[in-house]
Short mmCIF file of C-alpha atoms in Angstrom, two decimals:
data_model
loop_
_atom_site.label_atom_id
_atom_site.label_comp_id
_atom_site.label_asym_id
_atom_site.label_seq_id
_atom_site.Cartn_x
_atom_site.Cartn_y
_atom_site.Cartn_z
CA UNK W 1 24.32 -4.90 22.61
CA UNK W 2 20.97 -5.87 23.19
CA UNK W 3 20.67 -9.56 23.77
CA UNK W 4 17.56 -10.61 25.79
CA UNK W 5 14.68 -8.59 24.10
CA UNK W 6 13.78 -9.63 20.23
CA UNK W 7 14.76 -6.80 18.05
CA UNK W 8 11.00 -6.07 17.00
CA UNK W 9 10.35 -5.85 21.32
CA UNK W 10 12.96 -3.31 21.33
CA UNK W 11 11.87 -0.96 18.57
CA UNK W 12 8.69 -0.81 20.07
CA UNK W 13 9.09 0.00 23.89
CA UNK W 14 11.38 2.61 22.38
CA UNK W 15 8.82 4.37 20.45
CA UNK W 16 6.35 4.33 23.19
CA UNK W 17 8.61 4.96 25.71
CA UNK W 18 10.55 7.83 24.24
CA UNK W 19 9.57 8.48 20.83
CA UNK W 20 5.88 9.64 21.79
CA UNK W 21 4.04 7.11 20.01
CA UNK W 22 1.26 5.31 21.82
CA UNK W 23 0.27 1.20 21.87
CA UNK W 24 -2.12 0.94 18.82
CA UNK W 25 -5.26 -1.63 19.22
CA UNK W 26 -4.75 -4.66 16.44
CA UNK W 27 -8.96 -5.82 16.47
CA UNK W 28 -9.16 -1.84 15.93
CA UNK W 29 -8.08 -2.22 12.39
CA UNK W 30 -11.10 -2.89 9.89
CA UNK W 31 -9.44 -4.66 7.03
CA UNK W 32 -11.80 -2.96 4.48
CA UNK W 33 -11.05 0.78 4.61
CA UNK W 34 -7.94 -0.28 5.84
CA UNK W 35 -8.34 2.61 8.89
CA UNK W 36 -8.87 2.61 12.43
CA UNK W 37 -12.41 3.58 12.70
CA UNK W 38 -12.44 4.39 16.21
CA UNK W 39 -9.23 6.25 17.02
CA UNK W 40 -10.95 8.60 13.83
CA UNK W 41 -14.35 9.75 15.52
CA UNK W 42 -12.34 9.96 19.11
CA UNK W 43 -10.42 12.26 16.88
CA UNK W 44 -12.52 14.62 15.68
CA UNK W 45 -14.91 14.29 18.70
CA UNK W 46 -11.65 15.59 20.87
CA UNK W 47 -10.44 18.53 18.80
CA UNK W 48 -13.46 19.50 16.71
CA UNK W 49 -16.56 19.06 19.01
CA UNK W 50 -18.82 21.43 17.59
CA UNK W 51 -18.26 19.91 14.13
CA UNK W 52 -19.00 16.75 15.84
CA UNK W 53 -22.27 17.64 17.09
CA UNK W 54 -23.79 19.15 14.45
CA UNK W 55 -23.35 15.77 12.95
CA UNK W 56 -24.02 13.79 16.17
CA UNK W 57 -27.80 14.26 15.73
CA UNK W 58 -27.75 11.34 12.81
CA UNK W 59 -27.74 7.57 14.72
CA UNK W 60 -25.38 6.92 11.46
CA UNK W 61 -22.90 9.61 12.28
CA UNK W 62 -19.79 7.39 12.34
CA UNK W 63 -20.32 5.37 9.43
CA UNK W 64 -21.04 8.61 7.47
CA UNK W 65 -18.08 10.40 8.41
CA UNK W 66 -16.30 6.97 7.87
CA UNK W 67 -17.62 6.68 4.43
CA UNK W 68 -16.65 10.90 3.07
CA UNK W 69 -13.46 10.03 4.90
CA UNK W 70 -12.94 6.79 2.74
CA UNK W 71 -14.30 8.53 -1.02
CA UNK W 72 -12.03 11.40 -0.16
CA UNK W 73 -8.75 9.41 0.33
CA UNK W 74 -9.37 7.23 -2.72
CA UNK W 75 -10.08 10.40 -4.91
CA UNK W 76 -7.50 12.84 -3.47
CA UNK W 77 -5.00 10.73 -1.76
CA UNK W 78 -3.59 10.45 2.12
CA UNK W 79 -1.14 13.30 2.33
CA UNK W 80 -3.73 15.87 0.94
CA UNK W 81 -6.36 14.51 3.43
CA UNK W 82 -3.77 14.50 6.40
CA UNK W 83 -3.01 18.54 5.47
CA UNK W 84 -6.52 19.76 4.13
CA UNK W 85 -9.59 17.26 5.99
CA UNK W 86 -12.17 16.34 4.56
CA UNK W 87 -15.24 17.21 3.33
CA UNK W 88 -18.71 15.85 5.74
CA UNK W 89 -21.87 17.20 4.75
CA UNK W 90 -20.51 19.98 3.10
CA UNK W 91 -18.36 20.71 6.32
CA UNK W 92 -14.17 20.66 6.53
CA UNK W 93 -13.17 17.91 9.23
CA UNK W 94 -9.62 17.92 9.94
CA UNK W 95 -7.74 14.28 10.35
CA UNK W 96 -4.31 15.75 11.92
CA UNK W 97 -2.97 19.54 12.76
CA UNK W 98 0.54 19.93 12.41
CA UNK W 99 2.66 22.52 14.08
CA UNK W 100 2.67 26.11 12.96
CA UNK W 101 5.89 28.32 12.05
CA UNK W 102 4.69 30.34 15.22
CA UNK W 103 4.02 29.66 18.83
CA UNK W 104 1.55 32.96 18.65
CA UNK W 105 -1.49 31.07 18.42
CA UNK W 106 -2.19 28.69 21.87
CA UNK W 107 -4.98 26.92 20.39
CA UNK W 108 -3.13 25.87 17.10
CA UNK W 109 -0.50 24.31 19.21
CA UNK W 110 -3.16 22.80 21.62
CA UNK W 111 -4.50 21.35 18.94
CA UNK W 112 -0.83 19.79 17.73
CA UNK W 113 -0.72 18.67 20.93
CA UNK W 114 -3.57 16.27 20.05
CA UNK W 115 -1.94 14.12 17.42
CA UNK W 116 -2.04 10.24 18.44
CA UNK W 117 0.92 8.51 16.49
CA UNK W 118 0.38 4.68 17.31
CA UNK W 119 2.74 1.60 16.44
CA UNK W 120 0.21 -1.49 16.52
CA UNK W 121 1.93 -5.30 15.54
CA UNK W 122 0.57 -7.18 13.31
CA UNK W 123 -2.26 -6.22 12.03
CA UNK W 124 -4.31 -8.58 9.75
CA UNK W 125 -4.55 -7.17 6.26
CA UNK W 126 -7.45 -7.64 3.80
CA UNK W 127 -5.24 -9.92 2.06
CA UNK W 128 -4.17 -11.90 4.94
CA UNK W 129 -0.81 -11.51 5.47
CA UNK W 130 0.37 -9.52 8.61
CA UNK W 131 3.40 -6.67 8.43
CA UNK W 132 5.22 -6.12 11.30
CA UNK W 133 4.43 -2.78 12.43
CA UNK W 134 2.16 -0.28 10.81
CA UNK W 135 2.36 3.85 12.10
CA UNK W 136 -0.87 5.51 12.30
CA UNK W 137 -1.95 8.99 12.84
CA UNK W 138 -5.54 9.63 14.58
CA UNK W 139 -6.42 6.08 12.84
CA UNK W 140 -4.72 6.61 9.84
CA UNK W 141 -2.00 4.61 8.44
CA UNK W 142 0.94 6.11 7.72
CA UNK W 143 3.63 4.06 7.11
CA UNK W 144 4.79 -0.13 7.43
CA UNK W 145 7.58 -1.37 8.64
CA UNK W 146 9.04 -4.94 7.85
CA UNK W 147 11.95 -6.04 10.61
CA UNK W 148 14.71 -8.42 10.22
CA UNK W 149 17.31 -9.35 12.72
CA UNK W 150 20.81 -10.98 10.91
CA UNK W 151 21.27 -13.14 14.08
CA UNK W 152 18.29 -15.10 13.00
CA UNK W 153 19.93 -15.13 9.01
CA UNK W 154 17.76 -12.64 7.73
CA UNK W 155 18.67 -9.17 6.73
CA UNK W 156 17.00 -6.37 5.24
CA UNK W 157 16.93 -7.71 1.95
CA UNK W 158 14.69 -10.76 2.87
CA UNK W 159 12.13 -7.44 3.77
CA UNK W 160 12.41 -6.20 0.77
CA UNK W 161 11.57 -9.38 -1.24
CA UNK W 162 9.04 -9.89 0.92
CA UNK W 163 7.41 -6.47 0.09
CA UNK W 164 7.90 -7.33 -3.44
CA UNK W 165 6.48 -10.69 -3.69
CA UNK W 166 4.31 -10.93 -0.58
CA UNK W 167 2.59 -7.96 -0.02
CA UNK W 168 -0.48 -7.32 -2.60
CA UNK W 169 -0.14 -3.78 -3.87
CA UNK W 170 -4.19 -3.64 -4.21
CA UNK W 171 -4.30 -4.31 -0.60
CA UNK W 172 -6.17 -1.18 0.85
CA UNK W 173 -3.36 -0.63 3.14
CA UNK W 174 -0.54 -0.46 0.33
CA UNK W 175 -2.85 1.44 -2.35
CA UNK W 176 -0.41 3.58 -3.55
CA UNK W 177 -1.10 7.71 -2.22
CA UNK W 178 -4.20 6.14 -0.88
CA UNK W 179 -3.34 4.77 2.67
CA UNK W 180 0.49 4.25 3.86
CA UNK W 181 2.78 6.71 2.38
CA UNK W 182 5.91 4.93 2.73
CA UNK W 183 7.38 1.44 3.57
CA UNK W 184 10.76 0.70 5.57
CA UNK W 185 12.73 -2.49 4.98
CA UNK W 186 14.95 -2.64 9.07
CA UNK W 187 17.18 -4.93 10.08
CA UNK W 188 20.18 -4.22 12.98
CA UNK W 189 22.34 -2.61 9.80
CA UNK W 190 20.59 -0.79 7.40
CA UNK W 191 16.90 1.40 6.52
CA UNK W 192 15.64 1.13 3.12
CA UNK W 193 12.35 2.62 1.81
CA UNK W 194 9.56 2.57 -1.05
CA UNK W 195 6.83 5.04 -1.47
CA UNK W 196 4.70 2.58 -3.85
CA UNK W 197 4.40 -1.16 -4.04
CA UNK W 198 4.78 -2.39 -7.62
CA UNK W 199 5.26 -5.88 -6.89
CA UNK W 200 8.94 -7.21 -8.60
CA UNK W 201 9.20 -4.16 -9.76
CA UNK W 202 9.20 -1.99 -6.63
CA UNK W 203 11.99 0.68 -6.24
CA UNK W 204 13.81 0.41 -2.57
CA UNK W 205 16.25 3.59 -1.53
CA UNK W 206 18.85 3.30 0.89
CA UNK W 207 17.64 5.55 4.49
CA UNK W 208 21.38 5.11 5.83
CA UNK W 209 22.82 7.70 6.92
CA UNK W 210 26.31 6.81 5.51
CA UNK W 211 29.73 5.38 6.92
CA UNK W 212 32.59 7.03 6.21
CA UNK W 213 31.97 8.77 3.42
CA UNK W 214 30.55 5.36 1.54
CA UNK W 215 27.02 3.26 1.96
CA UNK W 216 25.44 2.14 5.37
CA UNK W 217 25.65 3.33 8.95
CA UNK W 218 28.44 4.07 11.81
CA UNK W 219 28.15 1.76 14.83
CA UNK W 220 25.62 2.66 17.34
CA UNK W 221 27.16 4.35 20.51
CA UNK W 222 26.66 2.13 23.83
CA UNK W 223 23.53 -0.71 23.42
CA UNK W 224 22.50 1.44 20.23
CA UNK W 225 21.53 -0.24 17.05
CA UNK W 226 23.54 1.07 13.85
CA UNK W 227 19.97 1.67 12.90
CA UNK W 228 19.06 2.97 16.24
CA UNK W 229 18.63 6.46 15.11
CA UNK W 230 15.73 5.70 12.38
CA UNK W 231 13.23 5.08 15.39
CA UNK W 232 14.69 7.28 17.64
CA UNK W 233 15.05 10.19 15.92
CA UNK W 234 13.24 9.93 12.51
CA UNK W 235 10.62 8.22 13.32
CA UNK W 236 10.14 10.68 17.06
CA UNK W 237 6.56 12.49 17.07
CA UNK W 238 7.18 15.48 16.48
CA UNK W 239 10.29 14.70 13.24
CA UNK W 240 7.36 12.41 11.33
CA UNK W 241 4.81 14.89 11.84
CA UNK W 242 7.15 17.86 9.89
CA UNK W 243 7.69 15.30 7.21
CA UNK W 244 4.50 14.88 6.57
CA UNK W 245 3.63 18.28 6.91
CA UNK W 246 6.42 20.04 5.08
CA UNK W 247 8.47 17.22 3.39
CA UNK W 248 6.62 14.53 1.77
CA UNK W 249 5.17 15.77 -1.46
CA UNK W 250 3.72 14.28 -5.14
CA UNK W 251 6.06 14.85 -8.01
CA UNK W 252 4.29 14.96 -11.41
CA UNK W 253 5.68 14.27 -14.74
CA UNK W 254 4.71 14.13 -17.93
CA UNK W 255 5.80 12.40 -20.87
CA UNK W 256 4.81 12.74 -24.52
CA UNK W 257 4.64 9.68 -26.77
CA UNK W 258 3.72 9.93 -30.76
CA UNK W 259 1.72 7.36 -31.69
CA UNK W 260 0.16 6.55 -35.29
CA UNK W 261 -3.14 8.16 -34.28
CA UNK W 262 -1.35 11.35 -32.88
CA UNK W 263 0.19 12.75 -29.61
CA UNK W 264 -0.44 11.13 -26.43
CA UNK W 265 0.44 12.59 -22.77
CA UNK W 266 1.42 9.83 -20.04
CA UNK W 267 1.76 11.49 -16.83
CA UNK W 268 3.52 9.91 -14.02
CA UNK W 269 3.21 10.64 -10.37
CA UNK W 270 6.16 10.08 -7.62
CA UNK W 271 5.65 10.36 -4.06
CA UNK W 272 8.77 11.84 -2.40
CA UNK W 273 9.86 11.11 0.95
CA UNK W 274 12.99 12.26 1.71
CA UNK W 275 15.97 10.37 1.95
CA UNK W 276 18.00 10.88 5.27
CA UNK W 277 20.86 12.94 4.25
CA UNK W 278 18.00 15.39 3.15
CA UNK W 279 16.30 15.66 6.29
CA UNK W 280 19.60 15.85 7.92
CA UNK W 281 20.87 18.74 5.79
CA UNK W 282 17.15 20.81 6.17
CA UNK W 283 17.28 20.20 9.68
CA UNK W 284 21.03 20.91 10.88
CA UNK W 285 20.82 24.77 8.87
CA UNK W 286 17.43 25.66 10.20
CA UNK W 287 18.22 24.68 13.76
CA UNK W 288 21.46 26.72 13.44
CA UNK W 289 20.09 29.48 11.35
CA UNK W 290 17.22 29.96 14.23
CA UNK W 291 19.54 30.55 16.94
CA UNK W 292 22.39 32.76 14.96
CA UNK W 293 19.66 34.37 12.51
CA UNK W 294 21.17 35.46 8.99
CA UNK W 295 24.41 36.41 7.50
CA UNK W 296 26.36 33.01 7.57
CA UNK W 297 27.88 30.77 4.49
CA UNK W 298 27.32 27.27 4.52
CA UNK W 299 28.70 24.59 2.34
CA UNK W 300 26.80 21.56 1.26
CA UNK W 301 27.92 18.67 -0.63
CA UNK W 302 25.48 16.13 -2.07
CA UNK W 303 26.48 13.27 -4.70
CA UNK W 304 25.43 13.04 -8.07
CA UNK W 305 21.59 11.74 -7.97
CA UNK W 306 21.30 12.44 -4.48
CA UNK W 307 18.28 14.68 -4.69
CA UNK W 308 20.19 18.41 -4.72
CA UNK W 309 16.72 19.74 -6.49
CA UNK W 310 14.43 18.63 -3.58
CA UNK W 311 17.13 19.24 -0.68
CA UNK W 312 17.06 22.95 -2.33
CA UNK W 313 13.30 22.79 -2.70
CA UNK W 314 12.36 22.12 1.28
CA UNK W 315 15.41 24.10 2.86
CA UNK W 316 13.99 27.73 0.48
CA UNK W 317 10.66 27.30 1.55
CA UNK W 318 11.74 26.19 5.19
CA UNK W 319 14.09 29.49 5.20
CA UNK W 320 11.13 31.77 3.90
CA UNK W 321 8.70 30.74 6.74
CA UNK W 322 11.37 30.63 9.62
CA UNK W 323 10.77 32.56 12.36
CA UNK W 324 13.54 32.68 15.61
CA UNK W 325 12.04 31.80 19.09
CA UNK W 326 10.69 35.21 19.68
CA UNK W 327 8.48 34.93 16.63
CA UNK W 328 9.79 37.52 14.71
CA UNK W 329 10.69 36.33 10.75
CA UNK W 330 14.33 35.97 9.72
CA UNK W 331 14.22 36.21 6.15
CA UNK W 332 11.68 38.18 4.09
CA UNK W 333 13.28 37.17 0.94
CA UNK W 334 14.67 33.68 -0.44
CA UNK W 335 17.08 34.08 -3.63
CA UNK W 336 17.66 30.82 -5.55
CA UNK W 337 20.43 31.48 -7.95
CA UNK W 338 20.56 28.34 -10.27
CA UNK W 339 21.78 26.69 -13.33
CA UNK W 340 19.52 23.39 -12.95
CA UNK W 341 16.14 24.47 -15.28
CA UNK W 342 14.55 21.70 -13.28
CA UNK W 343 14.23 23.62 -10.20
CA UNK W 344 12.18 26.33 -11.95
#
C-alpha cells in the first residue's frame, strides 16, 4: 500500500487526476458568505453571457449578484439554488446545470460540460478552524471532508468528534441546507456521513459499503484504500453531480404536540443523502436496465432500517425518465405495488 505520500496527498491527486475535480484557490474563499466569489461570476459570465451583460452595465455587478445569491441560499437553501438559480434583478441565473435524461439537446450537455467541481485544503473558516478538504461546485460548497490516517493513531472516529465538538454549526459553511450539504468522517477503513451539524448531538451514518455481509469495507485491490472507492467512484464528477441532481432531497415531517393552550405543529426537516448501498442498488439496475431495456426480475434485499422507502423512491422516478442510448424511453409507466403507507 501506499507508503510515501500522506493519505490526505493521495486523495487529492486522485481527484484531480482522475476524478475530474480541479485544484480549488484557498485566499478564494471569503469567510463571510462562506462562497467562492470569483469562481461564481466566472461562472455565470462563461455559460450565461447575455445574462451577464445585461447586468455588466452596473460598476457593482459582482457584489449584487453576490448579495441575491447569498439572500436566496439563506431563504431557500443550497440544493434548491444548485437545481433552480437564482433570482438577479428579477432575472433566473443558474449556479450549476446537471445532465439531462437525453443527449438530444447539444447545448444542455455543453453546458454540463461546464461544471467546475474543486477540492481546495484548508480553507480558513469564519470561525477559525480549518477542515481538511471542502468540494465546491462553480464556488459553491458542497460538501467537507475530515481525514484520518490509523498509522498516525487516529481513526475515523477522532473526525467525527471533531465535527461534533470542533466545528461551530453557525459557521456559514456548516449552516445546515444553507451551504455544505453533507460532511464525511475518512480514514484508510471506513466513510461515515452527517447532513447537519448539531454539535454532541450530531447523527453520523456508516458510507461503507459492507464486508461480508456485516459492517465496513473489503480490502482494496492492489495499492487501493478499503476506502478507495468513496473518492474514486462516489465522489467522480459526473456520480456527485447525479446525487445532487436526482438523489439528495429534504424530507419533511410533522409532528403534533397538545399543549394546555391547544394543538401545536413542530415540523422537522431531514436532508437525505443517500447511503452507499442505495446509490449502489439505483445505479447497478439502471445501468443494466439501459442496455437490456424491460422485461427482467430483479431481487433486492435491504436490512431492516436501511432506507427501502427512499431506495424505492429514486430507482421509480429514475425508471420513469430512463431513456436507452438511442434516446428513445423505456418505460412509459412505473407501478409501485406496496404495503408500506409511508411511501404514498
Amino acid at each position: 500500500m501506499h507508503t510515501e505520500e500522506k493519505f490526505e496527498d493521495i486523495i487529492e491527486r486522485e481527484l484531480l487526476q482522475l476524478s475530474g475535480y480541479h485544484q480549488g484557490n484557498a485566499g478564494g474563499y471569503e469567510p463571510e458568505t462562506a462562497l467562492f466569489p470569483t469562481e461564481i461570476i466566472n461562472f455565470i459570465q462563461t455559460t450565461q453571457p447575455t445574462q451577464w451583460q445585461r447586468l455588466a452595465n452596473n460598476s457593482d455587478a459582482q457584489k449584487i449578484v453576490i448579495d441575491s445569491l447569498t439572500k436566496e441560499l439563506k431563504s431557500r437553501g443550497m440544493l434548491d439554488v444548485l437545481r433552480n438559480g437564482f433570482k438577479c434583478y428579477g432575472k433566473t441565473l443558474r449556479v450549476a446545470y446537471f445532465q439531462p435524461n437525453t443527449g438530444m439537446n447539444p447545448e444542455t450537455l455543453a453546458l454540463y460540460e461546464k461544471n467546475r467541481l474543486t477540492i481546495t485544503r484548508q480553507v480558513t473558516i469564519k470561525t477559525g478552524r480549518i477542515p481538511d478538504i471542502l468540494l465546491s461546485l462553480n464556488g459553491l460548497p458542497i460538501a467537507t471532508i475530515e481525514l484520518k490516517n490509523p498509522l498516525t493513531g487516529q481513526t475515523y472516529q477522532n473526525a467525527i468528534y471533531q465535527y461534533r465538538t470542533e466545528r461551530d454549526p453557525k459557521d456559514p459553511l456548516f449552516t445546515f441546507k444553507q451551504r455544505c450539504l453533507v460532511h464525511f468522517a475518512v480514514d484508510t477503513e471506513e466513510v461515515w456521513m452527517t447532513t447537519k451539524l448539531a454539535g454532541e448531538s450530531t447523527h453520523f451514518l456508516p458510507f461503507n459499503k459492507g464486508n461480508n455481509h456485516g459492517a465496513g469495507n473489503p480490502v482494496g485491490d492492489n495499492e487501493e484504500y478499503r476506502t478507495s472507492y468513496f473518492w474514486l467512484e462516489v465522489l467522480q464528477k459526473d456520480s456527485l453531480l447525479d446525487i445532487l441532481a436526482r438523489f439528495l432531497h429534504i424530507e419533511t415531517k410533522e409532528t403534533k404536540i397538545t399543549t394546555a393552550t391547544g394543538v401545536n405543529y413542530q415540523k422537522k426537516e431531514t436532508l437525505i443523502f443517500p447511503r452507499y448501498h442505495q446509490l449502489d442498488v439505483v445505479g447497478k439496475l439502471i445501468a443494466h436496465t439501459k442496455q437490456h431495456k424491460a422485461g427482467h426480475n430483479y431481487l433486492i434485499q435491504h436490512s431492516a432500517g436501511s432506507g427501502k422507502s427512499n431506495s424505492i423512491a429514486w430507482l421509480a422516478h429514475r425508471l420513469a425518465n430512463l431513456h436507452d442510448n438511442h434516446d428513445e424511453k423505456i418505460f412509459h409507466t412505473v407501478v409501485v405495488i406496496t404495503d408500506r403507507t409511508v411511501l404514498d
